[in-house]
GROMACS .gro file of N, CA and C in nm:
model
  465
    1MET      N    1  -1.613   5.037   9.356
    1MET     CA    2  -1.496   5.115   9.324
    1MET      C    3  -1.424   5.145   9.455
    2SER      N    4  -1.292   5.131   9.455
    2SER     CA    5  -1.217   5.154   9.578
    2SER      C    6  -1.219   5.302   9.615
    3ALA      N    7  -1.193   5.328   9.742
    3ALA     CA    8  -1.192   5.467   9.790
    3ALA      C    9  -1.083   5.547   9.721
    4LEU      N   10  -0.967   5.485   9.700
    4LEU     CA   11  -0.856   5.555   9.636
    4LEU      C   12  -0.893   5.595   9.493
    5PHE      N   13  -0.955   5.501   9.421
    5PHE     CA   14  -0.994   5.528   9.283
    5PHE      C   15  -1.098   5.639   9.278
    6SER      N   16  -1.192   5.639   9.370
    6SER     CA   17  -1.298   5.741   9.369
    6SER      C   18  -1.243   5.880   9.400
    7GLU      N   19  -1.130   5.889   9.468
    7GLU     CA   20  -1.069   6.020   9.494
    7GLU      C   21  -1.008   6.079   9.366
    8TRP      N   22  -0.961   5.996   9.276
    8TRP     CA   23  -0.896   6.042   9.153
    8TRP      C   24  -0.995   6.095   9.051
    9ILE      N   25  -1.113   6.036   9.048
    9ILE     CA   26  -1.208   6.066   8.942
    9ILE      C   27  -1.334   6.127   9.001
   10SER      N   28  -1.378   6.236   8.942
   10SER     CA   29  -1.500   6.301   8.990
   10SER      C   30  -1.621   6.214   8.958
   11ASP      N   31  -1.730   6.241   9.027
   11ASP     CA   32  -1.852   6.163   9.004
   11ASP      C   33  -1.899   6.171   8.859
   12SER      N   34  -1.883   6.287   8.799
   12SER     CA   35  -1.931   6.303   8.661
   12SER      C   36  -1.848   6.224   8.560
   13ASP      N   37  -1.722   6.197   8.594
   13ASP     CA   38  -1.634   6.123   8.502
   13ASP      C   39  -1.630   5.973   8.531
   14ARG      N   40  -1.691   5.931   8.638
   14ARG     CA   41  -1.682   5.791   8.680
   14ARG      C   42  -1.738   5.695   8.575
   15THR      N   43  -1.853   5.727   8.517
   15THR     CA   44  -1.914   5.640   8.416
   15THR      C   45  -1.823   5.628   8.294
   16ALA      N   46  -1.768   5.740   8.250
   16ALA     CA   47  -1.677   5.737   8.135
   16ALA      C   48  -1.552   5.657   8.167
   17ALA      N   49  -1.501   5.669   8.289
   17ALA     CA   50  -1.382   5.594   8.329
   17ALA      C   51  -1.410   5.444   8.330
   18LYS      N   52  -1.527   5.405   8.378
   18LYS     CA   53  -1.564   5.263   8.378
   18LYS      C   54  -1.574   5.210   8.235
   19ARG      N   55  -1.634   5.290   8.145
   19ARG     CA   56  -1.646   5.248   8.005
   19ARG      C   57  -1.508   5.235   7.940
   20ALA      N   58  -1.419   5.329   7.968
   20ALA     CA   59  -1.284   5.325   7.911
   20ALA      C   60  -1.209   5.202   7.963
   21PHE      N   61  -1.221   5.174   8.091
   21PHE     CA   62  -1.154   5.057   8.148
   21PHE      C   63  -1.209   4.929   8.086
   22SER      N   64  -1.341   4.921   8.073
   22SER     CA   65  -1.404   4.804   8.013
   22SER      C   66  -1.358   4.785   7.868
   23ALA      N   67  -1.349   4.894   7.793
   23ALA     CA   68  -1.303   4.886   7.654
   23ALA      C   69  -1.159   4.838   7.648
   24ARG      N   70  -1.075   4.886   7.739
   24ARG     CA   71  -0.934   4.843   7.739
   24ARG      C   72  -0.921   4.695   7.770
   25VAL      N   73  -1.004   4.645   7.862
   25VAL     CA   74  -1.003   4.502   7.894
   25VAL      C   75  -1.043   4.422   7.771
   26ARG      N   76  -1.144   4.467   7.699
   26ARG     CA   77  -1.188   4.397   7.578
   26ARG      C   78  -1.080   4.397   7.470
   27ILE      N   79  -1.014   4.510   7.454
   27ILE     CA   80  -0.904   4.517   7.356
   27ILE      C   81  -0.792   4.422   7.396
   28GLY      N   82  -0.762   4.415   7.525
   28GLY     CA   83  -0.661   4.321   7.573
   28GLY      C   84  -0.698   4.178   7.539
   29PHE      N   85  -0.826   4.143   7.551
   29PHE     CA   86  -0.872   4.010   7.516
   29PHE      C   87  -0.855   3.984   7.367
   30ILE      N   88  -0.890   4.082   7.285
   30ILE     CA   89  -0.874   4.068   7.140
   30ILE      C   90  -0.726   4.051   7.104
   31GLU      N   91  -0.637   4.128   7.168
   31GLU     CA   92  -0.494   4.114   7.142
   31GLU      C   93  -0.444   3.975   7.183
   32MET      N   94  -0.496   3.921   7.293
   32MET     CA   95  -0.458   3.787   7.335
   32MET      C   96  -0.502   3.685   7.230
   33LEU      N   97  -0.624   3.700   7.178
   33LEU     CA   98  -0.670   3.610   7.073
   33LEU      C   99  -0.584   3.624   6.947
   34GLU      N  100  -0.549   3.747   6.911
   34GLU     CA  101  -0.465   3.767   6.792
   34GLU      C  102  -0.331   3.697   6.807
   35GLN      N  103  -0.269   3.709   6.923
   35GLN     CA  104  -0.140   3.643   6.944
   35GLN      C  105  -0.155   3.491   6.937
   36ARG      N  106  -0.264   3.439   6.990
   36ARG     CA  107  -0.289   3.295   6.983
   36ARG      C  108  -0.305   3.250   6.838
   37TRP      N  109  -0.386   3.323   6.761
   37TRP     CA  110  -0.408   3.287   6.621
   37TRP      C  111  -0.279   3.301   6.541
   38ARG      N  112  -0.198   3.400   6.574
   38ARG     CA  113  -0.071   3.418   6.503
   38ARG      C  114   0.022   3.299   6.529
   39ARG      N  115   0.024   3.249   6.652
   39ARG     CA  116   0.106   3.130   6.682
   39ARG      C  117   0.060   3.011   6.598
   40ILE      N  118  -0.071   2.994   6.586
   40ILE     CA  119  -0.125   2.884   6.506
   40ILE      C  120  -0.091   2.904   6.359
   41MET      N  121  -0.108   3.026   6.307
   41MET     CA  122  -0.080   3.054   6.166
   41MET      C  123   0.069   3.043   6.135
   42ALA      N  124   0.154   3.075   6.231
   42ALA     CA  125   0.299   3.072   6.208
   42ALA      C  126   0.346   2.931   6.171
   43GLU      N  127   0.277   2.830   6.218
   43GLU     CA  128   0.315   2.692   6.186
   43GLU      C  129   0.305   2.663   6.037
   44SER      N  130   0.222   2.738   5.964
   44SER     CA  131   0.206   2.716   5.821
   44SER      C  132   0.324   2.770   5.741
   45GLY      N  133   0.400   2.862   5.800
   45GLY     CA  134   0.509   2.926   5.728
   45GLY      C  135   0.463   3.038   5.637
   46LEU      N  136   0.336   3.071   5.641
   46LEU     CA  137   0.280   3.174   5.553
   46LEU      C  138   0.250   3.306   5.624
   47LEU      N  139   0.291   3.318   5.748
   47LEU     CA  140   0.268   3.441   5.824
   47LEU      C  141   0.391   3.529   5.814
   48PHE      N  142   0.378   3.643   5.748
   48PHE     CA  143   0.493   3.729   5.724
   48PHE      C  144   0.489   3.858   5.803
   49SER      N  145   0.373   3.905   5.838
   49SER     CA  146   0.367   4.035   5.904
   49SER      C  147   0.401   4.021   6.052
   50PRO      N  148   0.479   4.115   6.104
   50PRO     CA  149   0.512   4.110   6.247
   50PRO      C  150   0.391   4.151   6.330
   51TYR      N  151   0.393   4.112   6.456
   51TYR     CA  152   0.285   4.151   6.547
   51TYR      C  153   0.297   4.299   6.578
   52VAL      N  154   0.188   4.370   6.564
   52VAL     CA  155   0.181   4.511   6.601
   52VAL      C  156   0.066   4.524   6.700
   53PRO      N  157   0.093   4.568   6.823
   53PRO     CA  158  -0.015   4.581   6.922
   53PRO      C  159  -0.125   4.674   6.872
   54PHE      N  160  -0.248   4.640   6.905
   54PHE     CA  161  -0.361   4.721   6.860
   54PHE      C  162  -0.349   4.865   6.910
   55SER      N  163  -0.292   4.883   7.028
   55SER     CA  164  -0.277   5.020   7.080
   55SER      C  165  -0.187   5.103   6.988
   56ASP      N  166  -0.085   5.041   6.927
   56ASP     CA  167   0.001   5.113   6.831
   56ASP      C  168  -0.077   5.146   6.704
   57VAL      N  169  -0.155   5.049   6.656
   57VAL     CA  170  -0.236   5.070   6.536
   57VAL      C  171  -0.335   5.184   6.560
   58GLU      N  172  -0.402   5.179   6.674
   58GLU     CA  173  -0.500   5.283   6.708
   58GLU      C  174  -0.435   5.420   6.720
   59ARG      N  175  -0.320   5.425   6.785
   59ARG     CA  176  -0.251   5.553   6.805
   59ARG      C  177  -0.207   5.613   6.671
   60GLU      N  178  -0.146   5.530   6.585
   60GLU     CA  179  -0.101   5.578   6.454
   60GLU      C  180  -0.220   5.622   6.368
   61GLY      N  181  -0.329   5.547   6.373
   61GLY     CA  182  -0.446   5.584   6.294
   61GLY      C  183  -0.511   5.712   6.343
   62HIS      N  184  -0.519   5.726   6.475
   62HIS     CA  185  -0.585   5.844   6.532
   62HIS      C  186  -0.504   5.972   6.509
   63LYS      N  187  -0.373   5.959   6.488
   63LYS     CA  188  -0.292   6.076   6.453
   63LYS      C  189  -0.339   6.137   6.322
   64ARG      N  190  -0.397   6.054   6.236
   64ARG     CA  191  -0.428   6.096   6.100
   64ARG      C  192  -0.578   6.107   6.071
   65ILE      N  193  -0.658   6.022   6.135
   65ILE     CA  194  -0.804   6.022   6.117
   65ILE      C  195  -0.867   5.999   6.254
   66SER      N  196  -0.964   6.078   6.289
   66SER     CA  197  -1.029   6.065   6.420
   66SER      C  198  -1.100   5.931   6.432
   67LEU      N  199  -1.085   5.869   6.547
   67LEU     CA  200  -1.158   5.745   6.576
   67LEU      C  201  -1.306   5.772   6.602
   68ASN      N  202  -1.341   5.897   6.620
   68ASN     CA  203  -1.480   5.932   6.652
   68ASN      C  204  -1.575   5.909   6.536
   69GLY      N  205  -1.524   5.881   6.418
   69GLY     CA  206  -1.609   5.853   6.303
   69GLY      C  207  -1.666   5.713   6.303
   70TYR      N  208  -1.614   5.626   6.391
   70TYR     CA  209  -1.662   5.488   6.404
   70TYR      C  210  -1.661   5.413   6.272
   71THR      N  211  -1.552   5.427   6.195
   71THR     CA  212  -1.534   5.349   6.073
   71THR      C  213  -1.400   5.276   6.082
   72GLU      N  214  -1.373   5.193   5.984
   72GLU     CA  215  -1.247   5.119   5.982
   72GLU      C  216  -1.130   5.200   5.929
   73ALA      N  217  -1.155   5.318   5.877
   73ALA     CA  218  -1.049   5.398   5.814
   73ALA      C  219  -0.930   5.425   5.906
   74PRO      N  220  -0.948   5.469   6.032
   74PRO     CA  221  -0.830   5.494   6.115
   74PRO      C  222  -0.749   5.368   6.145
   75ILE      N  223  -0.817   5.255   6.153
   75ILE     CA  224  -0.746   5.130   6.182
   75ILE      C  225  -0.667   5.085   6.059
   76THR      N  226  -0.725   5.100   5.941
   76THR     CA  227  -0.653   5.067   5.817
   76THR      C  228  -0.528   5.154   5.804
   77VAL      N  229  -0.544   5.284   5.826
   77VAL     CA  230  -0.432   5.377   5.817
   77VAL      C  231  -0.330   5.348   5.927
   78GLY      N  232  -0.378   5.321   6.047
   78GLY     CA  233  -0.289   5.292   6.159
   78GLY      C  234  -0.204   5.168   6.136
   79ARG      N  235  -0.264   5.063   6.081
   79ARG     CA  236  -0.187   4.941   6.054
   79ARG      C  237  -0.081   4.968   5.948
   80TYR      N  238  -0.118   5.042   5.843
   80TYR     CA  239  -0.021   5.076   5.739
   80TYR      C  240   0.094   5.156   5.799
   81ALA      N  241   0.063   5.260   5.876
   81ALA     CA  242   0.167   5.347   5.933
   81ALA      C  243   0.256   5.270   6.030
   82ALA      N  244   0.197   5.186   6.113
   82ALA     CA  245   0.276   5.109   6.210
   82ALA      C  246   0.368   5.009   6.140
   83LEU      N  247   0.316   4.941   6.039
   83LEU     CA  248   0.399   4.844   5.966
   83LEU      C  249   0.503   4.914   5.881
   84LEU      N  250   0.469   5.029   5.825
   84LEU     CA  251   0.566   5.107   5.747
   84LEU      C  252   0.683   5.148   5.837
   85ALA      N  253   0.652   5.193   5.957
   85ALA     CA  254   0.756   5.233   6.052
   85ALA      C  255   0.845   5.116   6.092
   86SER      N  256   0.788   4.995   6.094
   86SER     CA  257   0.866   4.877   6.134
   86SER      C  258   0.955   4.826   6.021
   87GLY      N  259   0.930   4.870   5.897
   87GLY     CA  260   1.009   4.821   5.784
   87GLY      C  261   0.980   4.676   5.751
   88ALA      N  262   0.860   4.631   5.784
   88ALA     CA  263   0.826   4.490   5.772
   88ALA      C  264   0.815   4.440   5.628
   89PHE      N  265   0.774   4.527   5.536
   89PHE     CA  266   0.747   4.481   5.401
   89PHE      C  267   0.822   4.562   5.297
   90ASP      N  268   0.842   4.500   5.181
   90ASP     CA  269   0.909   4.567   5.070
   90ASP      C  270   0.811   4.649   4.987
   91GLY      N  271   0.682   4.626   5.002
   91GLY     CA  272   0.580   4.699   4.930
   91GLY      C  273   0.444   4.671   4.990
   92TYR      N  274   0.346   4.753   4.954
   92TYR     CA  275   0.212   4.741   5.011
   92TYR      C  276   0.107   4.751   4.902
   93VAL      N  277   0.000   4.674   4.919
   93VAL     CA  278  -0.116   4.684   4.832
   93VAL      C  279  -0.236   4.702   4.924
   94ASN      N  280  -0.311   4.808   4.903
   94ASN     CA  281  -0.431   4.836   4.982
   94ASN      C  282  -0.551   4.801   4.896
   95ILE      N  283  -0.623   4.696   4.934
   95ILE     CA  284  -0.741   4.652   4.860
   95ILE      C  285  -0.864   4.695   4.937
   96GLY      N  286  -0.950   4.772   4.872
   96GLY     CA  287  -1.071   4.821   4.936
   96GLY      C  288  -1.191   4.800   4.847
   97ALA      N  289  -1.308   4.808   4.908
   97ALA     CA  290  -1.432   4.794   4.832
   97ALA      C  291  -1.453   4.918   4.746
   98PHE      N  292  -1.496   4.896   4.623
   98PHE     CA  293  -1.522   5.006   4.531
   98PHE      C  294  -1.631   5.096   4.587
   99ASN      N  295  -1.608   5.226   4.583
   99ASN     CA  296  -1.705   5.327   4.624
   99ASN      C  297  -1.742   5.319   4.772
  100CYS      N  298  -1.651   5.269   4.856
  100CYS     CA  299  -1.673   5.263   5.000
  100CYS      C  300  -1.605   5.385   5.062
  101ALA      N  301  -1.682   5.470   5.129
  101ALA     CA  302  -1.627   5.596   5.182
  101ALA      C  303  -1.511   5.573   5.279
  102PRO      N  304  -1.520   5.482   5.378
  102PRO     CA  305  -1.405   5.462   5.467
  102PRO      C  306  -1.282   5.410   5.393
  103ALA      N  307  -1.302   5.321   5.296
  103ALA     CA  308  -1.188   5.270   5.219
  103ALA      C  309  -1.125   5.382   5.137
  104SER      N  310  -1.207   5.468   5.079
  104SER     CA  311  -1.154   5.580   5.001
  104SER      C  312  -1.080   5.679   5.089
  105THR      N  313  -1.133   5.705   5.209
  105THR     CA  314  -1.067   5.794   5.303
  105THR      C  315  -0.932   5.738   5.343
  106ALA      N  316  -0.930   5.609   5.380
  106ALA     CA  317  -0.805   5.545   5.418
  106ALA      C  318  -0.705   5.547   5.303
  107SER      N  319  -0.751   5.520   5.182
  107SER     CA  320  -0.662   5.521   5.066
  107SER      C  321  -0.600   5.657   5.044
  108ALA      N  322  -0.678   5.763   5.061
  108ALA     CA  323  -0.625   5.899   5.041
  108ALA      C  324  -0.517   5.931   5.144
  109VAL      N  325  -0.540   5.895   5.269
  109VAL     CA  326  -0.442   5.923   5.374
  109VAL      C  327  -0.318   5.837   5.354
  110ILE      N  328  -0.337   5.710   5.321
  110ILE     CA  329  -0.223   5.621   5.298
  110ILE      C  330  -0.142   5.669   5.178
  111HIS      N  331  -0.210   5.717   5.075
  111HIS     CA  332  -0.139   5.769   4.958
  111HIS      C  333  -0.047   5.884   4.999
  112ALA      N  334  -0.098   5.975   5.081
  112ALA     CA  335  -0.015   6.087   5.129
  112ALA      C  336   0.105   6.035   5.209
  113LEU      N  337   0.084   5.932   5.290
  113LEU     CA  338   0.196   5.874   5.366
  113LEU      C  339   0.295   5.805   5.273
  114SER      N  340   0.243   5.739   5.170
  114SER     CA  341   0.332   5.665   5.079
  114SER      C  342   0.424   5.758   5.001
  115LEU      N  343   0.384   5.883   4.983
  115LEU     CA  344   0.469   5.979   4.912
  115LEU      C  345   0.590   6.021   4.995
  116GLN      N  346   0.589   5.990   5.124
  116GLN     CA  347   0.699   6.027   5.213
  116GLN      C  348   0.804   5.917   5.224
  117THR      N  349   0.789   5.809   5.149
  117THR     CA  350   0.879   5.695   5.159
  117THR      C  351   0.905   5.638   5.019
  118ASP      N  352   1.004   5.553   5.008
  118ASP     CA  353   1.031   5.489   4.879
  118ASP      C  354   0.969   5.349   4.871
  119THR      N  355   0.886   5.315   4.967
  119THR     CA  356   0.822   5.183   4.967
  119THR      C  357   0.710   5.181   4.863
  120PRO      N  358   0.713   5.085   4.767
  120PRO     CA  359   0.609   5.078   4.664
  120PRO      C  360   0.471   5.057   4.726
  121TYR      N  361   0.371   5.117   4.663
  121TYR     CA  362   0.236   5.114   4.716
  121TYR      C  363   0.136   5.123   4.601
  122ALA      N  364   0.028   5.046   4.611
  122ALA     CA  365  -0.080   5.053   4.512
  122ALA      C  366  -0.214   5.039   4.582
  123VAL      N  367  -0.315   5.102   4.525
  123VAL     CA  368  -0.453   5.092   4.574
  123VAL      C  369  -0.533   5.016   4.470
  124ILE      N  370  -0.605   4.915   4.514
  124ILE     CA  371  -0.693   4.840   4.426
  124ILE      C  372  -0.834   4.851   4.485
  125GLU      N  373  -0.926   4.910   4.410
  125GLU     CA  374  -1.066   4.914   4.451
  125GLU      C  375  -1.140   4.809   4.370
  126SER      N  376  -1.208   4.720   4.439
  126SER     CA  377  -1.270   4.609   4.369
  126SER      C  378  -1.397   4.565   4.440
  127ASP      N  379  -1.493   4.521   4.364
  127ASP     CA  380  -1.611   4.454   4.417
  127ASP      C  381  -1.615   4.317   4.353
  128GLY      N  382  -1.603   4.216   4.434
  128GLY     CA  383  -1.607   4.081   4.380
  128GLY      C  384  -1.468   4.022   4.368
  129ASP      N  385  -1.458   3.919   4.286
  129ASP     CA  386  -1.333   3.843   4.277
  129ASP      C  387  -1.255   3.869   4.149
  130CYS      N  388  -1.290   3.971   4.074
  130CYS     CA  389  -1.220   4.001   3.948
  130CYS      C  390  -1.145   4.134   3.960
  131ILE      N  391  -1.031   4.140   3.892
  131ILE     CA  392  -0.959   4.266   3.882
  131ILE      C  393  -0.942   4.300   3.735
  132THR      N  394  -0.928   4.427   3.708
  132THR     CA  395  -0.915   4.472   3.569
  132THR      C  396  -0.771   4.455   3.522
  133ALA      N  397  -0.751   4.472   3.392
  133ALA     CA  398  -0.616   4.465   3.336
  133ALA      C  399  -0.529   4.575   3.394
  134GLY      N  400  -0.586   4.694   3.415
  134GLY     CA  401  -0.511   4.805   3.474
  134GLY      C  402  -0.468   4.774   3.617
  135GLN      N  403  -0.558   4.711   3.693
  135GLN     CA  404  -0.523   4.674   3.831
  135GLN      C  405  -0.415   4.566   3.832
  136LEU      N  406  -0.422   4.473   3.738
  136LEU     CA  407  -0.318   4.371   3.728
  136LEU      C  408  -0.183   4.435   3.698
  137ARG      N  409  -0.181   4.534   3.611
  137ARG     CA  410  -0.056   4.606   3.582
  137ARG      C  411  -0.004   4.677   3.707
  138GLN      N  412  -0.094   4.737   3.785
  138GLN     CA  413  -0.053   4.801   3.910
  138GLN      C  414   0.015   4.700   4.003
  139LEU      N  415  -0.045   4.583   4.017
  139LEU     CA  416   0.011   4.480   4.104
  139LEU      C  417   0.147   4.434   4.053
  140GLU      N  418   0.159   4.417   3.921
  140GLU     CA  419   0.288   4.376   3.864
  140GLU      C  420   0.395   4.481   3.888
  141ILE      N  421   0.359   4.608   3.874
  141ILE     CA  422   0.455   4.717   3.896
  141ILE      C  423   0.501   4.719   4.042
  142VAL      N  424   0.407   4.705   4.136
  142VAL     CA  425   0.445   4.703   4.278
  142VAL      C  426   0.534   4.582   4.307
  143ALA      N  427   0.504   4.468   4.246
  143ALA     CA  428   0.587   4.349   4.267
  143ALA      C  429   0.729   4.371   4.216
  144VAL      N  430   0.744   4.428   4.097
  144VAL     CA  431   0.877   4.455   4.042
  144VAL      C  432   0.951   4.558   4.127
  145GLN      N  433   0.882   4.666   4.165
  145GLN     CA  434   0.946   4.768   4.248
  145GLN      C  435   0.987   4.711   4.384
  146SER      N  436   0.904   4.626   4.440
  146SER     CA  437   0.935   4.564   4.570
  146SER      C  438   1.058   4.474   4.559
  147ARG      N  439   1.065   4.398   4.449
  147ARG     CA  440   1.181   4.311   4.428
  147ARG      C  441   1.308   4.394   4.413
  148ARG      N  442   1.302   4.499   4.335
  148ARG     CA  443   1.419   4.587   4.318
  148ARG      C  444   1.460   4.650   4.450
  149ARG      N  445   1.363   4.691   4.527
  149ARG     CA  446   1.393   4.753   4.657
  149ARG      C  447   1.462   4.652   4.749
  150ARG      N  448   1.415   4.529   4.747
  150ARG     CA  449   1.474   4.425   4.832
  150ARG      C  450   1.614   4.389   4.785
  151ASP      N  451   1.635   4.385   4.654
  151ASP     CA  452   1.763   4.340   4.599
  151ASP      C  453   1.873   4.446   4.601
  152ARG      N  454   1.837   4.573   4.616
  152ARG     CA  455   1.942   4.675   4.611
  152ARG      C  456   2.027   4.670   4.738
  153PRO      N  457   2.153   4.707   4.723
  153PRO     CA  458   2.242   4.702   4.839
  153PRO      C  459   2.199   4.803   4.946
  154PRO      N  460   2.220   4.769   5.073
  154PRO     CA  461   2.182   4.862   5.180
  154PRO      C  462   2.264   4.990   5.173
  155GLY      N  463   2.202   5.097   5.220
  155GLY     CA  464   2.275   5.224   5.227
  155GLY      C  465   2.235   5.317   5.127
   0.00000   0.00000   0.00000
């Protein structure tokens, strides 16, 4: 560690600072991989979501759910909030595992966020590859609402 760096951080915080720096480097690597995969996927014409840096996803999620729980809930919420703010989609469907605590937590927070906007939103809890008739109706309703939202004149 350089002399300048050691002056900024006390001995007791040095280990935590090294861990934080190491984590940031790893996240940077993951973001680089994501951008590479997005370039590859874009060639298919099936990539619709805009790139959102992980730091934005993490920040938006942590505003609403602590990252200290070490679950996927803050990241799920953060991605929804970041994409909602970008206006990227006409509607959202949150698919989670049935009876999964982090998925249920994320769904509850996202539901509260969805009430603050006119963007259609549905939650589907499922285990396996089948959906119920009620879930199919939910998806159809979100699709119709999303189409209407897209087709209405701006303003």
